[in-house]
């Protein structure tokens, strides 16, 4: 099999101050295969990819492409050797057009042939079924379409090795299947594809082999068809899955006639959410379900007043209040973890500590800053409580893995001691172990009396956590499920049927 390998990495070491990110890691990629790189957040996947693509220089080890020893000093070096990469967080320019984003950095001449660039982009978009126009500004495209454009840019560069880091995290099922069709076509042409995802079903649908990392170390390389899914999860976590097996849905005790913690009547917003009624009681976990674009996130943003409310009213603990700004929602005990962690969640220039205290500092007022000692006490408490993997609270948050960044944003809201917490895609793009930790935390919060709205693209994890589910389609509520009717089949039927 040696001659089939387009890429080999062996003995790879990489350290950062206070952190040994990779220790004697190996990885190989064959021509014409999909090889999934798996591991919990902080396992070293992203670091290995950045070494592979020239963003980081390795401390030790060897990289060969088609048997030739290579030392990348920049991403351009990797690109010159035929490595195309699409990272988890979309790194395109929202102020430029789709065509400009597709070809940026690839021009050989001082002048741009705009007609040719737009024509080639249109052909590329049409061939992949991407609903966008070459001249359209990227910021006007949905997150899912932006992800597809990033993938299109990578595959249009005649790459021999295609790295896809969480490419499906913002895609609906139809878009995932389009991507998989494209990946299979690239396989047939001999392109080697490295696939990083936390959707286990997708791993088994598309992968030929699987490599598992844990705590920066190589755990094993396996044929996907010979590795049971339960074994894969166990290898990633390094422990048995009794915690998952014992997971129980939070069930309310009897019929609750108490005053809702939050209630909305005919609420609508400038984001296109149609008027909807909604309420949640103390200690309840409910959720908004629906396909991508159904209005789940827009409804959450309307509740938090993150988008302009255009109609309806809300009551908090039975009292009618007017919420026009997020700060007002915060002062009424509402917290909101947004869908877009990078754009709306973390402040990448700040430390872990500063990100954790941010919401509480806003509520207190920036002219009344916390002392350094108090801020460190707040941060250290939640770093410990949520098991956030960071060298110190002063570490820049951008250096943390995606799952640990998510925990920091969650810590930010827990520090405010909310009565009602909205979690929009809290487990997107993070590992199985961290997902379980967050789901358990949600149920613990409910036991402590916190009301939680849980939104996820993964119906299974919503069924694990929610006792009631509001189903959305075309930005309106089309059904509500609870009790024995709260099943994946029922959710799918309501989505397909719509409002009757």
CSV table of N, CA and C in Angstrom, one decimal, residues 340-481:
chain,number,residue,atom,x,y,z
A,340,UNK,N,-23.7,31.4,15.6
A,340,UNK,CA,-22.4,31.7,15.0
A,340,UNK,C,-21.4,32.0,16.1
A,341,UNK,N,-20.7,30.9,16.5
A,341,UNK,CA,-19.7,31.1,17.6
A,341,UNK,C,-18.6,32.1,17.3
A,342,UNK,N,-18.1,32.1,16.1
A,342,UNK,CA,-17.0,33.0,15.7
A,342,UNK,C,-17.5,34.4,15.5
A,343,UNK,N,-18.6,34.6,14.8
A,343,UNK,CA,-19.1,35.9,14.5
A,343,UNK,C,-19.8,36.6,15.6
A,344,UNK,N,-20.6,35.9,16.4
A,344,UNK,CA,-21.4,36.5,17.4
A,344,UNK,C,-21.1,36.1,18.9
A,345,UNK,N,-20.2,35.1,19.0
A,345,UNK,CA,-20.0,34.5,20.3
A,345,UNK,C,-18.7,35.0,21.0
A,346,UNK,N,-17.6,34.5,20.5
A,346,UNK,CA,-16.3,34.9,21.2
A,346,UNK,C,-15.8,36.2,20.7
A,347,UNK,N,-15.0,36.9,21.5
A,347,UNK,CA,-14.2,38.1,21.1
A,347,UNK,C,-12.8,37.6,21.0
A,348,UNK,N,-12.4,37.3,19.8
A,348,UNK,CA,-11.1,36.6,19.6
A,348,UNK,C,-9.9,37.3,20.1
A,349,UNK,N,-10.0,38.6,20.1
A,349,UNK,CA,-8.8,39.4,20.6
A,349,UNK,C,-8.7,39.4,22.1
A,350,UNK,N,-9.7,38.9,22.8
A,350,UNK,CA,-9.6,38.9,24.3
A,350,UNK,C,-9.2,37.6,24.9
A,351,UNK,N,-8.9,37.6,26.1
A,351,UNK,CA,-8.5,36.3,26.8
A,351,UNK,C,-9.7,35.5,27.2
A,352,UNK,N,-9.5,34.3,27.7
A,352,UNK,CA,-10.5,33.5,28.2
A,352,UNK,C,-11.3,34.2,29.3
A,353,UNK,N,-10.5,34.7,30.2
A,353,UNK,CA,-11.1,35.4,31.4
A,353,UNK,C,-12.0,36.6,30.9
A,354,UNK,N,-11.5,37.4,30.0
A,354,UNK,CA,-12.2,38.6,29.6
A,354,UNK,C,-13.5,38.1,28.8
A,355,UNK,N,-13.5,37.0,28.1
A,355,UNK,CA,-14.6,36.5,27.4
A,355,UNK,C,-15.7,36.0,28.4
A,356,UNK,N,-15.2,35.4,29.5
A,356,UNK,CA,-16.1,34.8,30.5
A,356,UNK,C,-16.9,35.9,31.2
A,357,UNK,N,-16.2,37.0,31.6
A,357,UNK,CA,-16.9,38.0,32.4
A,357,UNK,C,-17.6,39.1,31.6
A,358,UNK,N,-17.6,38.9,30.3
A,358,UNK,CA,-18.1,40.0,29.4
A,358,UNK,C,-19.5,40.4,29.6
A,359,UNK,N,-20.4,39.4,29.7
A,359,UNK,CA,-21.9,39.7,29.8
A,359,UNK,C,-22.2,40.3,31.2
A,360,UNK,N,-21.6,39.8,32.2
A,360,UNK,CA,-21.8,40.3,33.6
A,360,UNK,C,-21.2,41.7,33.7
A,361,UNK,N,-20.1,42.0,33.0
A,361,UNK,CA,-19.5,43.3,33.0
A,361,UNK,C,-20.4,44.3,32.3
A,362,UNK,N,-21.0,43.9,31.2
A,362,UNK,CA,-22.0,44.7,30.4
A,362,UNK,C,-23.2,45.1,31.3
A,363,UNK,N,-23.7,44.1,32.0
A,363,UNK,CA,-24.8,44.4,32.9
A,363,UNK,C,-24.5,45.3,34.0
A,364,UNK,N,-23.3,45.2,34.5
A,364,UNK,CA,-22.8,46.1,35.6
A,364,UNK,C,-22.5,47.5,35.1
A,365,UNK,N,-22.0,47.5,33.9
A,365,UNK,CA,-21.5,48.8,33.3
A,365,UNK,C,-20.0,48.9,33.2
A,366,UNK,N,-19.5,49.3,32.1
A,366,UNK,CA,-18.1,49.3,31.8
A,366,UNK,C,-17.3,50.4,32.7
A,367,UNK,N,-18.1,51.3,33.3
A,367,UNK,CA,-17.5,52.3,34.1
A,367,UNK,C,-17.3,51.8,35.6
A,368,UNK,N,-17.8,50.5,35.8
A,368,UNK,CA,-17.6,49.9,37.1
A,368,UNK,C,-17.0,48.5,36.9
A,369,UNK,N,-15.7,48.6,36.4
A,369,UNK,CA,-15.0,47.3,36.1
A,369,UNK,C,-14.8,46.4,37.3
A,370,UNK,N,-14.8,45.1,37.1
A,370,UNK,CA,-14.4,44.2,38.1
A,370,UNK,C,-12.9,44.3,38.4
A,371,UNK,N,-12.5,44.0,39.6
A,371,UNK,CA,-11.1,44.0,39.9
A,371,UNK,C,-10.5,42.8,39.2
A,372,UNK,N,-9.2,42.8,39.0
A,372,UNK,CA,-8.5,41.7,38.4
A,372,UNK,C,-8.7,40.4,39.2
A,373,UNK,N,-8.6,40.5,40.5
A,373,UNK,CA,-8.8,39.4,41.4
A,373,UNK,C,-10.2,38.8,41.3
A,374,UNK,N,-11.2,39.6,41.3
A,374,UNK,CA,-12.5,39.1,41.2
A,374,UNK,C,-12.8,38.5,39.8
A,375,UNK,N,-12.3,39.1,38.8
A,375,UNK,CA,-12.4,38.5,37.4
A,375,UNK,C,-11.8,37.2,37.3
A,376,UNK,N,-10.6,37.0,37.9
A,376,UNK,CA,-9.9,35.7,37.9
A,376,UNK,C,-10.7,34.7,38.7
A,377,UNK,N,-11.3,35.1,39.8
A,377,UNK,CA,-12.1,34.1,40.6
A,377,UNK,C,-13.3,33.7,39.8
A,378,UNK,N,-14.0,34.6,39.1
A,378,UNK,CA,-15.1,34.2,38.3
A,378,UNK,C,-14.6,33.2,37.2
A,379,UNK,N,-13.6,33.6,36.5
A,379,UNK,CA,-13.1,32.7,35.4
A,379,UNK,C,-12.6,31.4,35.9
A,380,UNK,N,-11.8,31.4,36.9
A,380,UNK,CA,-11.3,30.1,37.4
A,380,UNK,C,-12.4,29.2,37.9
A,381,UNK,N,-13.5,29.7,38.4
A,381,UNK,CA,-14.6,28.9,38.9
A,381,UNK,C,-15.2,28.1,37.7
A,382,UNK,N,-15.5,28.8,36.6
A,382,UNK,CA,-16.2,28.2,35.5
A,382,UNK,C,-15.2,27.4,34.6
A,383,UNK,N,-14.0,27.8,34.6
A,383,UNK,CA,-13.0,26.9,33.9
A,383,UNK,C,-13.0,25.5,34.6
A,384,UNK,N,-13.1,25.5,35.9
A,384,UNK,CA,-13.1,24.3,36.6
A,384,UNK,C,-14.5,23.6,36.5
A,385,UNK,N,-15.5,24.3,36.6
A,385,UNK,CA,-16.9,23.7,36.5
A,385,UNK,C,-17.1,23.1,35.2
A,386,UNK,N,-16.7,23.8,34.1
A,386,UNK,CA,-17.0,23.3,32.7
A,386,UNK,C,-15.8,22.5,32.2
A,387,UNK,N,-14.8,22.3,32.9
A,387,UNK,CA,-13.6,21.6,32.5
A,387,UNK,C,-13.1,22.1,31.2
A,388,UNK,N,-12.9,23.5,31.2
A,388,UNK,CA,-12.4,24.2,30.0
A,388,UNK,C,-10.8,23.9,29.9
A,389,UNK,N,-10.4,23.4,28.8
A,389,UNK,CA,-9.0,23.1,28.6
A,389,UNK,C,-8.2,24.3,28.1
A,390,UNK,N,-7.6,25.0,29.0
A,390,UNK,CA,-6.8,26.2,28.7
A,390,UNK,C,-5.6,26.3,29.7
A,391,UNK,N,-4.4,26.7,29.2
A,391,UNK,CA,-3.3,26.8,30.1
A,391,UNK,C,-3.6,27.7,31.3
A,392,UNK,N,-4.2,28.9,31.0
A,392,UNK,CA,-4.5,29.8,32.1
A,392,UNK,C,-5.8,30.6,31.6
A,393,UNK,N,-6.3,31.4,32.5
A,393,UNK,CA,-7.5,32.2,32.2
A,393,UNK,C,-7.0,33.4,31.3
A,394,UNK,N,-5.7,33.7,31.3
A,394,UNK,CA,-5.2,34.8,30.5
A,394,UNK,C,-4.9,34.4,29.0
A,395,UNK,N,-5.0,33.1,28.7
A,395,UNK,CA,-4.8,32.6,27.4
A,395,UNK,C,-5.7,33.2,26.4
A,396,UNK,N,-5.3,33.7,25.2
A,396,UNK,CA,-6.2,34.2,24.2
A,396,UNK,C,-7.2,33.1,23.8
A,397,UNK,N,-8.5,33.5,23.7
A,397,UNK,CA,-9.5,32.5,23.4
A,397,UNK,C,-9.3,31.9,22.0
A,398,UNK,N,-8.7,32.7,21.1
A,398,UNK,CA,-8.6,32.2,19.7
A,398,UNK,C,-7.7,31.0,19.7
A,399,UNK,N,-6.8,30.8,20.7
A,399,UNK,CA,-5.9,29.6,20.7
A,399,UNK,C,-6.6,28.3,21.2
A,400,UNK,N,-7.8,28.4,21.7
A,400,UNK,CA,-8.5,27.2,22.2
A,400,UNK,C,-9.2,26.5,21.1
A,401,UNK,N,-9.5,25.2,21.3
A,401,UNK,CA,-10.2,24.4,20.3
A,401,UNK,C,-11.7,25.0,20.3
A,402,UNK,N,-12.4,24.6,19.2
A,402,UNK,CA,-13.8,25.0,19.1
A,402,UNK,C,-14.7,24.7,20.2
A,403,UNK,N,-14.5,23.4,20.7
A,403,UNK,CA,-15.4,23.0,21.8
A,403,UNK,C,-15.1,23.8,23.1
A,404,UNK,N,-13.8,24.1,23.4
A,404,UNK,CA,-13.5,24.9,24.6
A,404,UNK,C,-13.9,26.3,24.4
A,405,UNK,N,-13.9,26.9,23.2
A,405,UNK,CA,-14.4,28.2,23.0
A,405,UNK,C,-15.9,28.2,23.3
A,406,UNK,N,-16.6,27.2,22.9
A,406,UNK,CA,-18.0,27.1,23.1
A,406,UNK,C,-18.3,27.1,24.6
A,407,UNK,N,-17.5,26.3,25.4
A,407,UNK,CA,-17.7,26.3,26.8
A,407,UNK,C,-17.4,27.6,27.5
A,408,UNK,N,-16.5,28.4,26.9
A,408,UNK,CA,-16.2,29.8,27.4
A,408,UNK,C,-17.5,30.6,27.3
A,409,UNK,N,-18.1,30.6,26.1
A,409,UNK,CA,-19.3,31.4,25.9
A,409,UNK,C,-20.4,30.9,26.8
A,410,UNK,N,-20.5,29.6,27.0
A,410,UNK,CA,-21.5,29.1,27.9
A,410,UNK,C,-21.2,29.6,29.4
A,411,UNK,N,-20.0,29.6,29.7
A,411,UNK,CA,-19.6,30.1,31.1
A,411,UNK,C,-20.0,31.5,31.2
A,412,UNK,N,-19.8,32.3,30.2
A,412,UNK,CA,-20.2,33.7,30.2
A,412,UNK,C,-21.6,33.9,30.7
A,413,UNK,N,-22.5,33.1,30.2
A,413,UNK,CA,-23.9,33.2,30.5
A,413,UNK,C,-24.2,32.6,31.9
A,414,UNK,N,-23.6,31.5,32.2
A,414,UNK,CA,-23.8,30.9,33.5
A,414,UNK,C,-23.4,31.9,34.6
A,415,UNK,N,-22.4,32.7,34.4
A,415,UNK,CA,-21.9,33.7,35.4
A,415,UNK,C,-23.0,34.7,35.7
A,416,UNK,N,-23.9,34.9,34.8
A,416,UNK,CA,-25.0,35.9,35.0
A,416,UNK,C,-26.2,35.3,35.8
A,417,UNK,N,-26.1,34.0,36.0
A,417,UNK,CA,-27.2,33.3,36.7
A,417,UNK,C,-28.5,33.5,36.1
A,418,UNK,N,-28.7,33.1,34.9
A,418,UNK,CA,-30.0,33.4,34.2
A,418,UNK,C,-31.1,32.6,34.7
A,419,UNK,N,-32.3,33.1,34.5
A,419,UNK,CA,-33.6,32.4,34.8
A,419,UNK,C,-33.9,31.6,33.5
A,420,UNK,N,-33.5,32.1,32.4
A,420,UNK,CA,-33.9,31.5,31.1
A,420,UNK,C,-32.7,31.6,30.2
A,421,UNK,N,-32.3,30.4,29.7
A,421,UNK,CA,-31.1,30.4,28.8
A,421,UNK,C,-31.4,29.8,27.5
A,422,UNK,N,-31.1,30.5,26.4
A,422,UNK,CA,-31.3,30.0,25.0
A,422,UNK,C,-30.0,29.5,24.5
A,423,UNK,N,-29.9,28.3,24.1
A,423,UNK,CA,-28.7,27.7,23.5
A,423,UNK,C,-29.0,27.3,22.1
A,424,UNK,N,-28.4,28.1,21.1
A,424,UNK,CA,-28.6,27.9,19.7
A,424,UNK,C,-27.4,27.1,19.2
A,425,UNK,N,-27.5,25.9,18.8
A,425,UNK,CA,-26.5,25.0,18.3
A,425,UNK,C,-25.3,25.0,19.3
A,426,UNK,N,-25.5,24.7,20.5
A,426,UNK,CA,-24.4,24.7,21.5
A,426,UNK,C,-23.4,23.6,21.3
A,427,UNK,N,-23.7,22.5,20.5
A,427,UNK,CA,-22.8,21.4,20.3
A,427,UNK,C,-22.3,21.3,18.9
A,428,UNK,N,-22.6,22.3,18.0
A,428,UNK,CA,-22.1,22.2,16.6
A,428,UNK,C,-20.6,22.2,16.6
A,429,UNK,N,-20.1,21.3,15.8
A,429,UNK,CA,-18.6,21.3,15.5
A,429,UNK,C,-17.8,20.9,16.7
A,430,UNK,N,-18.4,20.3,17.7
A,430,UNK,CA,-17.6,19.8,18.9
A,430,UNK,C,-17.7,18.3,19.0
A,431,UNK,N,-16.7,17.8,19.8
A,431,UNK,CA,-16.6,16.3,19.9
A,431,UNK,C,-17.7,15.7,20.7
A,432,UNK,N,-17.8,14.4,20.6
A,432,UNK,CA,-18.8,13.6,21.3
A,432,UNK,C,-18.8,13.8,22.8
A,433,UNK,N,-17.6,13.7,23.4
A,433,UNK,CA,-17.5,13.8,24.8
A,433,UNK,C,-18.0,15.2,25.3
A,434,UNK,N,-17.6,16.3,24.6
A,434,UNK,CA,-18.0,17.6,25.0
A,434,UNK,C,-19.5,17.8,24.8
A,435,UNK,N,-20.1,17.1,23.8
A,435,UNK,CA,-21.5,17.2,23.6
A,435,UNK,C,-22.3,16.6,24.8
A,436,UNK,N,-21.8,15.4,25.2
A,436,UNK,CA,-22.4,14.8,26.4
A,436,UNK,C,-22.3,15.7,27.6
A,437,UNK,N,-21.2,16.3,27.8
A,437,UNK,CA,-21.0,17.2,28.9
A,437,UNK,C,-22.0,18.3,28.9
A,438,UNK,N,-22.2,18.9,27.7
A,438,UNK,CA,-23.1,20.1,27.6
A,438,UNK,C,-24.5,19.6,27.8
A,439,UNK,N,-24.9,18.4,27.2
A,439,UNK,CA,-26.3,17.9,27.4
A,439,UNK,C,-26.6,17.6,28.8
A,440,UNK,N,-25.6,17.1,29.5
A,440,UNK,CA,-25.8,16.8,31.0
A,440,UNK,C,-25.9,18.1,31.8
A,441,UNK,N,-25.1,19.1,31.4
A,441,UNK,CA,-25.2,20.4,32.0
A,441,UNK,C,-26.6,21.0,31.8
A,442,UNK,N,-27.2,20.9,30.6
A,442,UNK,CA,-28.5,21.4,30.4
A,442,UNK,C,-29.5,20.8,31.3
A,443,UNK,N,-29.5,19.5,31.5
A,443,UNK,CA,-30.4,18.8,32.4
A,443,UNK,C,-30.2,19.2,33.8
A,444,UNK,N,-28.9,19.4,34.2
A,444,UNK,CA,-28.6,19.8,35.6
A,444,UNK,C,-29.1,21.2,35.8
A,445,UNK,N,-29.0,22.1,34.8
A,445,UNK,CA,-29.6,23.5,35.0
A,445,UNK,C,-31.1,23.4,35.2
A,446,UNK,N,-31.7,22.5,34.4
A,446,UNK,CA,-33.2,22.4,34.5
A,446,UNK,C,-33.6,21.9,35.9
A,447,UNK,N,-32.8,21.0,36.4
A,447,UNK,CA,-33.0,20.5,37.8
A,447,UNK,C,-32.9,21.6,38.8
A,448,UNK,N,-32.0,22.5,38.5
A,448,UNK,CA,-31.8,23.7,39.5
A,448,UNK,C,-32.8,24.8,39.2
A,449,UNK,N,-33.7,24.6,38.3
A,449,UNK,CA,-34.8,25.6,38.1
A,449,UNK,C,-34.6,26.5,36.9
A,450,UNK,N,-33.5,26.4,36.2
A,450,UNK,CA,-33.3,27.2,35.0
A,450,UNK,C,-34.1,26.7,33.8
A,451,UNK,N,-34.7,27.6,33.1
A,451,UNK,CA,-35.5,27.2,31.9
A,451,UNK,C,-34.5,27.3,30.7
A,452,UNK,N,-34.6,26.3,29.8
A,452,UNK,CA,-33.6,26.3,28.7
A,452,UNK,C,-34.4,26.0,27.4
A,453,UNK,N,-34.1,26.8,26.4
A,453,UNK,CA,-34.5,26.5,25.0
A,453,UNK,C,-33.2,26.0,24.3
A,454,UNK,N,-33.3,24.7,23.8
A,454,UNK,CA,-32.2,24.0,23.2
A,454,UNK,C,-32.4,23.8,21.7
A,455,UNK,N,-31.6,24.4,20.9
A,455,UNK,CA,-31.7,24.3,19.4
A,455,UNK,C,-30.6,23.6,18.8
A,456,UNK,N,-30.9,22.6,18.0
A,456,UNK,CA,-29.8,21.8,17.4
A,456,UNK,C,-30.3,21.2,16.1
A,457,UNK,N,-29.3,21.0,15.1
A,457,UNK,CA,-29.6,20.4,13.9
A,457,UNK,C,-29.7,18.9,14.0
A,458,UNK,N,-29.2,18.4,15.2
A,458,UNK,CA,-29.3,16.9,15.4
A,458,UNK,C,-30.5,16.6,16.3
A,459,UNK,N,-31.5,16.1,15.6
A,459,UNK,CA,-32.8,15.7,16.3
A,459,UNK,C,-32.5,14.8,17.5
A,460,UNK,N,-31.6,13.9,17.3
A,460,UNK,CA,-31.4,12.9,18.4
A,460,UNK,C,-31.0,13.5,19.7
A,461,UNK,N,-30.1,14.5,19.6
A,461,UNK,CA,-29.7,15.1,20.9
A,461,UNK,C,-30.8,16.0,21.5
A,462,UNK,N,-31.6,16.6,20.6
A,462,UNK,CA,-32.8,17.3,21.1
A,462,UNK,C,-33.8,16.4,21.8
A,463,UNK,N,-34.0,15.2,21.3
A,463,UNK,CA,-34.8,14.3,21.9
A,463,UNK,C,-34.3,13.8,23.3
A,464,UNK,N,-33.0,13.8,23.4
A,464,UNK,CA,-32.4,13.5,24.7
A,464,UNK,C,-32.6,14.5,25.8
A,465,UNK,N,-32.7,15.8,25.4
A,465,UNK,CA,-32.7,16.8,26.3
A,465,UNK,C,-34.0,17.5,26.5
A,466,UNK,N,-34.9,17.6,25.5
A,466,UNK,CA,-36.1,18.4,25.5
A,466,UNK,C,-37.3,17.5,25.9
A,467,UNK,N,-38.2,18.1,26.7
A,467,UNK,CA,-39.4,17.5,27.1
A,467,UNK,C,-40.6,18.0,26.2
A,468,UNK,N,-40.3,19.1,25.4
A,468,UNK,CA,-41.3,19.6,24.5
A,468,UNK,C,-40.5,20.2,23.3
A,469,UNK,N,-41.0,20.0,22.1
A,469,UNK,CA,-40.4,20.5,20.9
A,469,UNK,C,-41.3,21.3,20.0
A,470,UNK,N,-40.9,22.5,19.7
A,470,UNK,CA,-41.7,23.3,18.7
A,470,UNK,C,-41.1,23.1,17.4
A,471,UNK,N,-41.9,22.7,16.4
A,471,UNK,CA,-41.4,22.4,15.1
A,471,UNK,C,-41.7,23.6,14.1
A,472,UNK,N,-40.6,24.0,13.4
A,472,UNK,CA,-40.7,25.1,12.5
A,472,UNK,C,-40.5,24.8,11.0
A,473,UNK,N,-41.1,25.5,10.2
A,473,UNK,CA,-40.9,25.4,8.7
A,473,UNK,C,-41.3,26.7,8.1
A,474,UNK,N,-40.4,27.1,7.2
A,474,UNK,CA,-40.6,28.4,6.5
A,474,UNK,C,-40.9,29.6,7.4
A,475,UNK,N,-40.1,29.5,8.5
A,475,UNK,CA,-40.1,30.6,9.5
A,475,UNK,C,-41.5,30.8,10.2
A,476,UNK,N,-42.2,29.7,10.4
A,476,UNK,CA,-43.4,29.8,11.2
A,476,UNK,C,-43.5,28.4,12.0
A,477,UNK,N,-44.2,28.4,13.1
A,477,UNK,CA,-44.4,27.2,13.9
A,477,UNK,C,-45.5,26.4,13.2
A,478,UNK,N,-45.1,25.1,12.9
A,478,UNK,CA,-46.1,24.2,12.3
A,478,UNK,C,-46.6,23.1,13.2
A,479,UNK,N,-46.0,23.0,14.4
A,479,UNK,CA,-46.4,21.9,15.3
A,479,UNK,C,-45.7,22.0,16.6
A,480,UNK,N,-46.2,21.3,17.5
A,480,UNK,CA,-45.6,21.1,18.9
A,480,UNK,C,-45.8,19.7,19.3
A,481,UNK,N,-44.7,19.1,19.8
A,481,UNK,CA,-44.7,17.7,20.2
A,481,UNK,C,-44.2,17.5,21.6
